[in-house]
PDB file of C-alpha atoms in Angstrom:
ATOM      1  CA  MET C   1      82.887 -30.597  94.470  1.00 59.00           C
ATOM      2  CA  ASP C   2      84.498 -33.827  95.857  1.00 74.00           C
ATOM      3  CA  ARG C   3      84.390 -35.758  92.600  1.00 83.00           C
ATOM      4  CA  ILE C   4      83.951 -35.194  89.091  1.00 90.00           C
ATOM      5  CA  PRO C   5      81.483 -37.660  88.028  1.00 91.00           C
ATOM      6  CA  ILE C   6      81.296 -40.737  85.509  1.00 94.00           C
ATOM      7  CA  LEU C   7      78.362 -41.451  83.474  1.00 93.00           C
ATOM      8  CA  ARG C   8      78.458 -44.937  82.381  1.00 91.00           C
ATOM      9  CA  MET C   9      76.924 -45.686  78.477  1.00 88.00           C
ATOM     10  CA  GLY C  10      76.561 -48.918  77.351  1.00 86.00           C
ATOM     11  CA  GLN C  11      80.356 -50.366  77.186  1.00 89.00           C
ATOM     12  CA  PHE C  12      82.397 -46.912  77.458  1.00 93.00           C
ATOM     13  CA  LEU C  13      82.211 -44.348  79.965  1.00 95.00           C
ATOM     14  CA  LEU C  14      82.328 -40.874  80.057  1.00 94.00           C
ATOM     15  CA  VAL C  15      83.908 -37.656  82.091  1.00 94.00           C
ATOM     16  CA  THR C  16      83.450 -34.382  81.142  1.00 93.00           C
ATOM     17  CA  ILE C  17      86.704 -32.319  82.785  1.00 91.00           C
ATOM     18  CA  GLN C  18      85.086 -28.720  83.598  1.00 87.00           C
ATOM     19  CA  VAL C  19      87.106 -27.253  86.361  1.00 83.00           C
ATOM     20  CA  ASP C  20      91.092 -27.091  86.849  1.00 79.00           C
ATOM     21  CA  LEU C  21      92.194 -30.888  88.518  1.00 80.00           C
ATOM     22  CA  TYR C  22      94.012 -29.461  91.502  1.00 81.00           C
ATOM     23  CA  ASP C  23      95.729 -32.695  92.942  1.00 84.00           C
ATOM     24  CA  ARG C  24      93.475 -34.553  95.561  1.00 88.00           C
ATOM     25  CA  LEU C  25      90.186 -33.906  92.736  1.00 88.00           C
ATOM     26  CA  ALA C  26      92.905 -35.457  89.930  1.00 89.00           C
ATOM     27  CA  LEU C  27      94.257 -38.218  91.784  1.00 91.00           C
ATOM     28  CA  ASP C  28      90.249 -39.104  93.076  1.00 92.00           C
ATOM     29  CA  LEU C  29      89.148 -39.470  89.445  1.00 93.00           C
ATOM     30  CA  GLU C  30      92.265 -41.861  88.200  1.00 93.00           C
ATOM     31  CA  ALA C  31      91.469 -43.559  91.588  1.00 94.00           C
ATOM     32  CA  ASP C  32      87.248 -44.089  90.239  1.00 94.00           C
ATOM     33  CA  LEU C  33      88.136 -43.906  86.816  1.00 94.00           C
ATOM     34  CA  VAL C  34      90.170 -47.612  87.462  1.00 94.00           C
ATOM     35  CA  LYS C  35      87.073 -48.869  90.019  1.00 94.00           C
ATOM     36  CA  MET C  36      84.166 -48.137  87.858  1.00 94.00           C
ATOM     37  CA  VAL C  37      86.191 -50.314  84.879  1.00 94.00           C
ATOM     38  CA  SER C  38      86.752 -53.138  86.353  1.00 93.00           C
ATOM     39  CA  LYS C  39      83.377 -52.917  88.399  1.00 93.00           C
ATOM     40  CA  THR C  40      81.965 -52.326  84.683  1.00 93.00           C
ATOM     41  CA  GLY C  41      84.033 -53.602  83.061  1.00 92.00           C
ATOM     42  CA  ALA C  42      83.711 -50.939  80.700  1.00 93.00           C
ATOM     43  CA  LYS C  43      86.053 -51.054  77.204  1.00 93.00           C
ATOM     44  CA  GLY C  44      86.288 -47.898  76.346  1.00 94.00           C
ATOM     45  CA  ILE C  45      86.957 -44.425  78.747  1.00 95.00           C
ATOM     46  CA  LEU C  46      85.803 -41.301  76.748  1.00 95.00           C
ATOM     47  CA  ILE C  47      87.547 -38.152  78.363  1.00 95.00           C
ATOM     48  CA  ASP C  48      85.990 -34.615  77.132  1.00 94.00           C
ATOM     49  CA  ILE C  49      88.496 -32.040  78.282  1.00 93.00           C
ATOM     50  CA  SER C  50      86.954 -29.320  75.633  1.00 91.00           C
ATOM     51  CA  ALA C  51      86.318 -26.963  78.707  1.00 89.00           C
ATOM     52  CA  VAL C  52      89.899 -27.592  79.489  1.00 89.00           C
ATOM     53  CA  SER C  53      91.847 -24.485  78.674  1.00 88.00           C
ATOM     54  CA  ILE C  54      94.890 -24.635  80.714  1.00 86.00           C
ATOM     55  CA  VAL C  55      97.212 -27.791  81.117  1.00 85.00           C
ATOM     56  CA  ASP C  56     100.196 -28.684  83.322  1.00 86.00           C
ATOM     57  CA  SER C  57     102.701 -31.304  83.988  1.00 86.00           C
ATOM     58  CA  PHE C  58     100.438 -32.787  86.410  1.00 87.00           C
ATOM     59  CA  MET C  59      97.241 -33.010  84.320  1.00 86.00           C
ATOM     60  CA  GLY C  60      98.966 -34.219  81.424  1.00 87.00           C
ATOM     61  CA  ARG C  61     100.678 -37.042  83.304  1.00 87.00           C
ATOM     62  CA  ILE C  62      97.567 -37.730  85.303  1.00 89.00           C
ATOM     63  CA  ILE C  63      95.722 -38.577  81.938  1.00 90.00           C
ATOM     64  CA  GLY C  64      98.751 -40.302  80.488  1.00 89.00           C
ATOM     65  CA  ASN C  65      98.436 -42.428  83.842  1.00 90.00           C
ATOM     66  CA  ILE C  66      94.752 -43.057  83.223  1.00 92.00           C
ATOM     67  CA  GLY C  67      95.359 -44.323  79.558  1.00 91.00           C
ATOM     68  CA  VAL C  68      97.982 -46.808  80.734  1.00 91.00           C
ATOM     69  CA  MET C  69      96.436 -48.026  83.852  1.00 92.00           C
ATOM     70  CA  SER C  70      92.867 -48.974  81.474  1.00 92.00           C
ATOM     71  CA  LYS C  71      95.156 -50.100  79.231  1.00 91.00           C
ATOM     72  CA  LEU C  72      96.009 -53.018  81.821  1.00 92.00           C
ATOM     73  CA  LEU C  73      92.276 -53.678  82.368  1.00 93.00           C
ATOM     74  CA  ASP C  74      91.844 -53.834  79.225  1.00 92.00           C
ATOM     75  CA  ALA C  75      90.145 -50.922  78.017  1.00 93.00           C
ATOM     76  CA  GLU C  76      90.864 -47.695  75.457  1.00 93.00           C
ATOM     77  CA  THR C  77      90.559 -44.443  76.547  1.00 94.00           C
ATOM     78  CA  VAL C  78      90.170 -41.279  74.073  1.00 95.00           C
ATOM     79  CA  VAL C  79      90.590 -37.903  74.775  1.00 94.00           C
ATOM     80  CA  VAL C  80      88.655 -35.709  72.887  1.00 95.00           C
ATOM     81  CA  GLY C  81      87.936 -31.772  72.597  1.00 93.00           C
ATOM     82  CA  MET C  82      91.312 -31.100  73.040  1.00 92.00           C
ATOM     83  CA  GLN C  83      91.858 -27.005  72.113  1.00 92.00           C
ATOM     84  CA  PRO C  84      94.642 -25.965  69.742  1.00 93.00           C
ATOM     85  CA  ALA C  85      96.635 -24.444  73.200  1.00 92.00           C
ATOM     86  CA  VAL C  86      96.458 -27.437  75.312  1.00 91.00           C
ATOM     87  CA  ALA C  87      98.014 -29.554  72.807  1.00 91.00           C
ATOM     88  CA  ILE C  88     100.541 -27.312  71.957  1.00 91.00           C
ATOM     89  CA  THR C  89     101.001 -26.958  75.658  1.00 90.00           C
ATOM     90  CA  LEU C  90     101.319 -30.901  75.789  1.00 89.00           C
ATOM     91  CA  VAL C  91     104.142 -30.868  73.458  1.00 89.00           C
ATOM     92  CA  GLU C  92     105.820 -28.021  74.973  1.00 90.00           C
ATOM     93  CA  LEU C  93     105.954 -29.544  77.924  1.00 88.00           C
ATOM     94  CA  GLY C  94     107.069 -33.266  76.224  1.00 88.00           C
ATOM     95  CA  LEU C  95     104.271 -35.234  77.453  1.00 84.00           C
ATOM     96  CA  PRO C  96     102.626 -36.918  74.121  1.00 78.00           C
ATOM     97  CA  LEU C  97      99.895 -39.169  75.884  1.00 83.00           C
ATOM     98  CA  LYS C  98     101.673 -42.137  75.528  1.00 79.00           C
ATOM     99  CA  GLY C  99      98.923 -44.806  75.265  1.00 79.00           C
ATOM    100  CA  VAL C 100      96.112 -42.273  74.604  1.00 90.00           C
ATOM    101  CA  TYR C 101      94.382 -41.876  71.473  1.00 93.00           C
ATOM    102  CA  THR C 102      92.626 -38.707  70.637  1.00 93.00           C
ATOM    103  CA  ALA C 103      89.813 -37.245  68.712  1.00 94.00           C
ATOM    104  CA  LEU C 104      87.683 -33.967  67.825  1.00 93.00           C
ATOM    105  CA  ASN C 105      84.644 -34.550  69.546  1.00 91.00           C
ATOM    106  CA  VAL C 106      82.409 -36.651  71.438  1.00 91.00           C
ATOM    107  CA  GLU C 107      81.311 -38.581  68.554  1.00 91.00           C
ATOM    108  CA  ARG C 108      84.380 -38.982  66.886  1.00 93.00           C
ATOM    109  CA  GLY C 109      85.584 -40.163  69.834  1.00 93.00           C
ATOM    110  CA  MET C 110      83.092 -42.757  70.356  1.00 92.00           C
ATOM    111  CA  ASP C 111      83.285 -43.575  66.542  1.00 92.00           C
ATOM    112  CA  LEU C 112      87.192 -44.643  67.635  1.00 93.00           C
ATOM    113  CA  LEU C 113      86.028 -46.638  70.384  1.00 92.00           C
ATOM    114  CA  LYS C 114      84.068 -48.708  68.592  1.00 91.00           C
ATOM    115  CA  SER C 115      87.177 -49.045  65.624  1.00 91.00           C
ATOM    116  CA  LYS C 116      89.367 -50.271  68.116  1.00 87.00           C
ATOM    117  CA  ILE C 117      87.534 -52.576  70.052  1.00 84.00           C
ATOM    118  CA  GLN C 118      85.965 -54.012  67.128  1.00 78.00           C
ATOM    119  CA  VAL C 119      89.735 -54.272  65.825  1.00 73.00           C
ATOM    120  CA  ILE C 120      90.800 -55.781  69.018  1.00 70.00           C
ATOM    121  CA  ASP C 121      87.873 -58.519  68.782  1.00 69.00           C
ATOM    122  CA  ASP C 122      88.797 -59.604  65.461  1.00 72.00           C
ATOM    123  CA  GLU C 123      92.384 -60.026  66.316  1.00 69.00           C
ATOM    124  CA  GLU C 124      90.925 -62.367  69.571  1.00 61.00           C
ATOM    125  CA  ILE C 125      88.801 -64.461  67.020  1.00 56.00           C
ATOM    126  CA  ASP C 126      91.763 -64.782  64.376  1.00 52.00           C
ATOM    127  CA  PRO C 127      94.150 -67.179  66.567  1.00 50.00           C
ATOM    128  CA  ASP C 128      91.196 -69.745  66.579  1.00 49.00           C
ATOM    129  CA  ASP C 129      91.071 -69.584  62.574  1.00 48.00           C
ATOM    130  CA  ASP C 130      93.876 -71.512  61.930  1.00 47.00           C
ATOM    131  CA  ASP C 131      92.313 -72.179  58.497  1.00 46.00           C
ATOM    132  CA  SER C 132      94.606 -70.372  55.899  1.00 43.00           C
ATOM    133  CA  ASP C 133      92.547 -71.713  52.999  1.00 45.00           C
ATOM    134  CA  ASP C 134      90.269 -69.458  53.257  1.00 45.00           C
ATOM    135  CA  ILE C 135      91.710 -66.443  50.811  1.00 41.00           C
ATOM    136  CA  THR C 136      90.727 -69.068  48.260  1.00 40.00           C
ATOM    137  CA  GLU C 137      87.061 -68.979  49.440  1.00 38.00           C
TER     138      GLU C 137
ATOM    139  CA  MET Y   1      84.561 -21.434  83.673  1.00 59.00           C
ATOM    140  CA  ASP Y   2      82.992 -19.695  81.472  1.00 74.00           C
ATOM    141  CA  ARG Y   3      80.622 -22.154  79.635  1.00 83.00           C
ATOM    142  CA  ILE Y   4      79.476 -25.677  80.382  1.00 90.00           C
ATOM    143  CA  PRO Y   5      79.934 -27.354  77.565  1.00 91.00           C
ATOM    144  CA  ILE Y   6      77.180 -29.968  75.626  1.00 94.00           C
ATOM    145  CA  LEU Y   7      78.488 -32.948  73.917  1.00 93.00           C
ATOM    146  CA  ARG Y   8      76.677 -33.636  71.173  1.00 91.00           C
ATOM    147  CA  MET Y   9      76.043 -37.545  70.632  1.00 88.00           C
ATOM    148  CA  GLY Y  10      74.318 -38.145  67.690  1.00 86.00           C
ATOM    149  CA  GLN Y  11      70.423 -37.160  67.958  1.00 89.00           C
ATOM    150  CA  PHE Y  12      71.356 -35.965  71.459  1.00 93.00           C
ATOM    151  CA  LEU Y  13      73.009 -33.279  73.241  1.00 95.00           C
ATOM    152  CA  LEU Y  14      74.639 -34.263  76.490  1.00 94.00           C
ATOM    153  CA  VAL Y  15      75.249 -31.740  80.094  1.00 94.00           C
ATOM    154  CA  THR Y  16      76.641 -32.853  83.300  1.00 93.00           C
ATOM    155  CA  ILE Y  17      76.639 -30.021  85.413  1.00 91.00           C
ATOM    156  CA  GLN Y  18      78.976 -30.257  87.777  1.00 88.00           C
ATOM    157  CA  VAL Y  19      79.484 -26.512  89.591  1.00 83.00           C
ATOM    158  CA  ASP Y  20      77.201 -24.667  91.230  1.00 79.00           C
ATOM    159  CA  LEU Y  21      74.842 -22.630  88.572  1.00 80.00           C
ATOM    160  CA  TYR Y  22      75.009 -19.151  89.686  1.00 81.00           C
ATOM    161  CA  ASP Y  23      72.905 -16.688  87.391  1.00 84.00           C
ATOM    162  CA  ARG Y  24      75.068 -16.141  84.809  1.00 88.00           C
ATOM    163  CA  LEU Y  25      76.285 -19.698  84.421  1.00 88.00           C
ATOM    164  CA  ALA Y  26      72.671 -21.320  83.918  1.00 89.00           C
ATOM    165  CA  LEU Y  27      71.301 -18.741  81.989  1.00 91.00           C
ATOM    166  CA  ASP Y  28      74.138 -18.694  79.297  1.00 93.00           C
ATOM    167  CA  LEU Y  29      73.319 -22.812  79.486  1.00 93.00           C
ATOM    168  CA  GLU Y  30      69.827 -22.126  78.448  1.00 93.00           C
ATOM    169  CA  ALA Y  31      71.253 -20.167  75.336  1.00 94.00           C
ATOM    170  CA  ASP Y  32      73.528 -22.455  74.683  1.00 94.00           C
ATOM    171  CA  LEU Y  33      71.781 -25.390  74.504  1.00 94.00           C
ATOM    172  CA  VAL Y  34      68.075 -23.422  72.899  1.00 94.00           C
ATOM    173  CA  LYS Y  35      71.176 -22.943  70.252  1.00 94.00           C
ATOM    174  CA  MET Y  36      72.415 -25.892  70.287  1.00 94.00           C
ATOM    175  CA  VAL Y  37      68.563 -27.865  69.165  1.00 94.00           C
ATOM    176  CA  SER Y  38      68.312 -25.415  66.833  1.00 93.00           C
ATOM    177  CA  LYS Y  39      71.812 -25.632  65.209  1.00 93.00           C
ATOM    178  CA  THR Y  40      72.038 -29.722  65.291  1.00 93.00           C
ATOM    179  CA  GLY Y  41      68.494 -30.343  64.600  1.00 92.00           C
ATOM    180  CA  ALA Y  42      68.649 -32.532  68.523  1.00 93.00           C
ATOM    181  CA  LYS Y  43      65.378 -35.135  69.455  1.00 93.00           C
ATOM    182  CA  GLY Y  44      66.983 -34.698  72.885  1.00 94.00           C
ATOM    183  CA  ILE Y  45      68.591 -33.484  75.825  1.00 95.00           C
ATOM    184  CA  LEU Y  46      70.048 -35.587  78.848  1.00 95.00           C
ATOM    185  CA  ILE Y  47      71.161 -32.941  82.031  1.00 95.00           C
ATOM    186  CA  ASP Y  48      73.482 -35.258  84.642  1.00 95.00           C
ATOM    187  CA  ILE Y  49      72.859 -33.528  87.480  1.00 93.00           C
ATOM    188  CA  SER Y  50      74.792 -36.159  89.661  1.00 91.00           C
ATOM    189  CA  ALA Y  51      77.480 -33.795  91.354  1.00 89.00           C
ATOM    190  CA  VAL Y  52      74.576 -31.387  92.192  1.00 89.00           C
ATOM    191  CA  SER Y  53      74.051 -31.661  95.546  1.00 88.00           C
ATOM    192  CA  ILE Y  54      72.178 -28.207  96.433  1.00 86.00           C
ATOM    193  CA  VAL Y  55      69.601 -26.976  93.946  1.00 85.00           C
ATOM    194  CA  ASP Y  56      67.601 -23.783  94.905  1.00 86.00           C
ATOM    195  CA  SER Y  57      64.397 -21.884  92.997  1.00 86.00           C
ATOM    196  CA  PHE Y  58      66.576 -20.378  90.004  1.00 87.00           C
ATOM    197  CA  MET Y  59      68.521 -23.333  89.512  1.00 86.00           C
ATOM    198  CA  GLY Y  60      65.074 -25.342  89.521  1.00 87.00           C
ATOM    199  CA  ARG Y  61      63.786 -22.625  87.276  1.00 87.00           C
ATOM    200  CA  ILE Y  62      65.809 -22.690  84.610  1.00 89.00           C
ATOM    201  CA  ILE Y  63      65.846 -26.552  84.456  1.00 90.00           C
ATOM    202  CA  GLY Y  64      61.708 -26.309  83.598  1.00 89.00           C
ATOM    203  CA  ASN Y  65      62.857 -23.651  80.900  1.00 90.00           C
ATOM    204  CA  ILE Y  66      65.093 -25.828  79.418  1.00 92.00           C
ATOM    205  CA  GLY Y  67      62.289 -28.637  79.156  1.00 91.00           C
ATOM    206  CA  VAL Y  68      59.947 -26.506  77.425  1.00 91.00           C
ATOM    207  CA  MET Y  69      61.942 -24.306  75.517  1.00 92.00           C
ATOM    208  CA  SER Y  70      63.227 -27.333  74.201  1.00 92.00           C
ATOM    209  CA  LYS Y  71      59.684 -29.181  73.619  1.00 91.00           C
ATOM    210  CA  LEU Y  72      58.731 -25.752  71.337  1.00 92.00           C
ATOM    211  CA  LEU Y  73      61.418 -26.910  69.551  1.00 93.00           C
ATOM    212  CA  ASP Y  74      61.025 -30.446  69.062  1.00 92.00           C
ATOM    213  CA  ALA Y  75      63.837 -31.855  71.199  1.00 93.00           C
ATOM    214  CA  GLU Y  76      62.674 -34.251  74.648  1.00 93.00           C
ATOM    215  CA  THR Y  77      64.514 -32.917  78.209  1.00 94.00           C
ATOM    216  CA  VAL Y  78      65.352 -36.322  80.928  1.00 95.00           C
ATOM    217  CA  VAL Y  79      67.518 -35.100  83.508  1.00 94.00           C
ATOM    218  CA  VAL Y  80      69.173 -37.825  85.489  1.00 95.00           C
ATOM    219  CA  GLY Y  81      71.225 -38.892  88.636  1.00 93.00           C
ATOM    220  CA  MET Y  82      69.420 -36.633  90.757  1.00 93.00           C
ATOM    221  CA  GLN Y  83      70.260 -37.256  94.334  1.00 92.00           C
ATOM    222  CA  PRO Y  84      67.272 -37.672  96.873  1.00 93.00           C
ATOM    223  CA  ALA Y  85      67.608 -34.603  98.615  1.00 92.00           C
ATOM    224  CA  VAL Y  86      67.757 -32.073  95.407  1.00 91.00           C
ATOM    225  CA  ALA Y  87      64.030 -34.097  94.727  1.00 91.00           C
ATOM    226  CA  ILE Y  88      63.073 -33.125  98.548  1.00 91.00           C
ATOM    227  CA  THR Y  89      64.444 -29.894  98.169  1.00 90.00           C
ATOM    228  CA  LEU Y  90      62.927 -29.382  94.275  1.00 89.00           C
ATOM    229  CA  VAL Y  91      59.227 -30.619  96.091  1.00 89.00           C
ATOM    230  CA  GLU Y  92      59.672 -28.270  98.523  1.00 90.00           C
ATOM    231  CA  LEU Y  93      59.831 -25.632  96.845  1.00 88.00           C
ATOM    232  CA  GLY Y  94      57.157 -25.905  95.174  1.00 88.00           C
ATOM    233  CA  LEU Y  95      58.715 -26.990  91.016  1.00 84.00           C
ATOM    234  CA  PRO Y  96      57.855 -29.962  90.455  1.00 78.00           C
ATOM    235  CA  LEU Y  97      60.159 -29.570  86.843  1.00 83.00           C
ATOM    236  CA  LYS Y  98      57.052 -29.629  84.429  1.00 79.00           C
ATOM    237  CA  GLY Y  99      57.997 -30.365  81.335  1.00 79.00           C
ATOM    238  CA  VAL Y 100      61.176 -32.972  82.032  1.00 90.00           C
ATOM    239  CA  TYR Y 101      61.490 -36.638  81.957  1.00 93.00           C
ATOM    240  CA  THR Y 102      63.614 -38.053  84.683  1.00 93.00           C
ATOM    241  CA  ALA Y 103      65.646 -40.785  85.279  1.00 94.00           C
ATOM    242  CA  LEU Y 104      68.167 -42.692  86.978  1.00 93.00           C
ATOM    243  CA  ASN Y 105      70.554 -42.457  85.421  1.00 91.00           C
ATOM    244  CA  VAL Y 106      72.664 -41.722  82.309  1.00 92.00           C
ATOM    245  CA  GLU Y 107      71.750 -45.347  80.083  1.00 91.00           C
ATOM    246  CA  ARG Y 108      68.136 -45.275  81.577  1.00 93.00           C
ATOM    247  CA  GLY Y 109      67.150 -41.476  80.557  1.00 93.00           C
ATOM    248  CA  MET Y 110      68.955 -42.444  76.934  1.00 92.00           C
ATOM    249  CA  ASP Y 111      66.041 -45.478  77.042  1.00 92.00           C
ATOM    250  CA  LEU Y 112      64.101 -43.478  77.768  1.00 93.00           C
ATOM    251  CA  LEU Y 113      64.962 -40.361  75.294  1.00 92.00           C
ATOM    252  CA  LYS Y 114      64.891 -43.388  72.613  1.00 91.00           C
ATOM    253  CA  SER Y 115      61.610 -44.536  73.720  1.00 92.00           C
ATOM    254  CA  LYS Y 116      59.952 -41.002  73.393  1.00 87.00           C
ATOM    255  CA  ILE Y 117      61.163 -40.592  69.980  1.00 84.00           C
ATOM    256  CA  GLN Y 118      59.886 -43.555  68.755  1.00 78.00           C
ATOM    257  CA  VAL Y 119      56.867 -42.755  70.066  1.00 73.00           C
ATOM    258  CA  ILE Y 120      56.148 -39.237  68.905  1.00 70.00           C
ATOM    259  CA  ASP Y 121      57.678 -41.136  65.553  1.00 70.00           C
ATOM    260  CA  ASP Y 122      54.893 -43.609  65.473  1.00 72.00           C
ATOM    261  CA  GLU Y 123      52.345 -40.796  66.484  1.00 69.00           C
ATOM    262  CA  GLU Y 124      53.519 -38.675  63.322  1.00 61.00           C
ATOM    263  CA  ILE Y 125      53.063 -42.382  61.285  1.00 56.00           C
ATOM    264  CA  ASP Y 126      49.413 -43.326  62.250  1.00 52.00           C
ATOM    265  CA  PRO Y 127      47.484 -39.759  60.808  1.00 50.00           C
ATOM    266  CA  ASP Y 128      48.487 -41.048  57.025  1.00 49.00           C
ATOM    267  CA  ASP Y 129      47.149 -44.964  58.182  1.00 48.00           C
ATOM    268  CA  ASP Y 130      43.596 -44.698  58.267  1.00 47.00           C
ATOM    269  CA  ASP Y 131      43.030 -48.370  57.472  1.00 46.00           C
ATOM    270  CA  SER Y 132      40.819 -49.197  60.594  1.00 43.00           C
ATOM    271  CA  ASP Y 133      40.385 -52.770  59.036  1.00 45.00           C
ATOM    272  CA  ASP Y 134      44.718 -53.576  60.571  1.00 44.00           C
ATOM    273  CA  ILE Y 135      43.308 -54.511  63.340  1.00 41.00           C
ATOM    274  CA  THR Y 136      42.352 -57.812  62.218  1.00 40.00           C
ATOM    275  CA  GLU Y 137      45.217 -58.750  60.480  1.00 38.00           C
TER     276      GLU Y 137
END
């Protein structure tokens, strides 16, 4: 397989990792995802790793990188479906996936992304609203 | 890899096929999908085959089977992201994927599923509505 497919679903991009992310494939995914966020203006990325049973420091770093890069392009990243063994390995490797949110499954991840975008939208609206008397209404 | 992950998204199930569906894996996917439809009461299945570049008669038959089986469990199946070469091969193999809808990408497939479910819901409501004078209102 040359590329991991990235599925566009409205404001979000969905990636299902089913194979071992060897170096070339992982770097391609990173580049493809960032390009896709830029092209589509996506507000969130969902990465499903439920089929991943083994994780190494390289893959952990790539997922972290994707999170930070997308954040720079104003998109949030949520990793879903992590197996318990993978969570243990990530912590033991000292890779707590900074800049990346996690959720138990795709549905919860989607809800999390929606709430994050909601919160961010609200924060963006707030500064215009200088009327501090609002609270008494 | 032992299993192709099936993602639940609300009323739908999403499967991304990224690897060659050799016999055991394809049969497992078929069984898993039907079980999952029965368990979750899903109304639709989306199968993304954008990463599939080679298709054989076995895989064509499995996809057709999934469509027919899900239909029996009251779920529609939409295959999305088919590469042109795969479409050519399927027709040449004499496998027009009966019982399966197709769409260009996941978003359109999702819209198609929603419209199908809508139509079916409407049809289910219609028989109760025997008041034929409605049309004059």
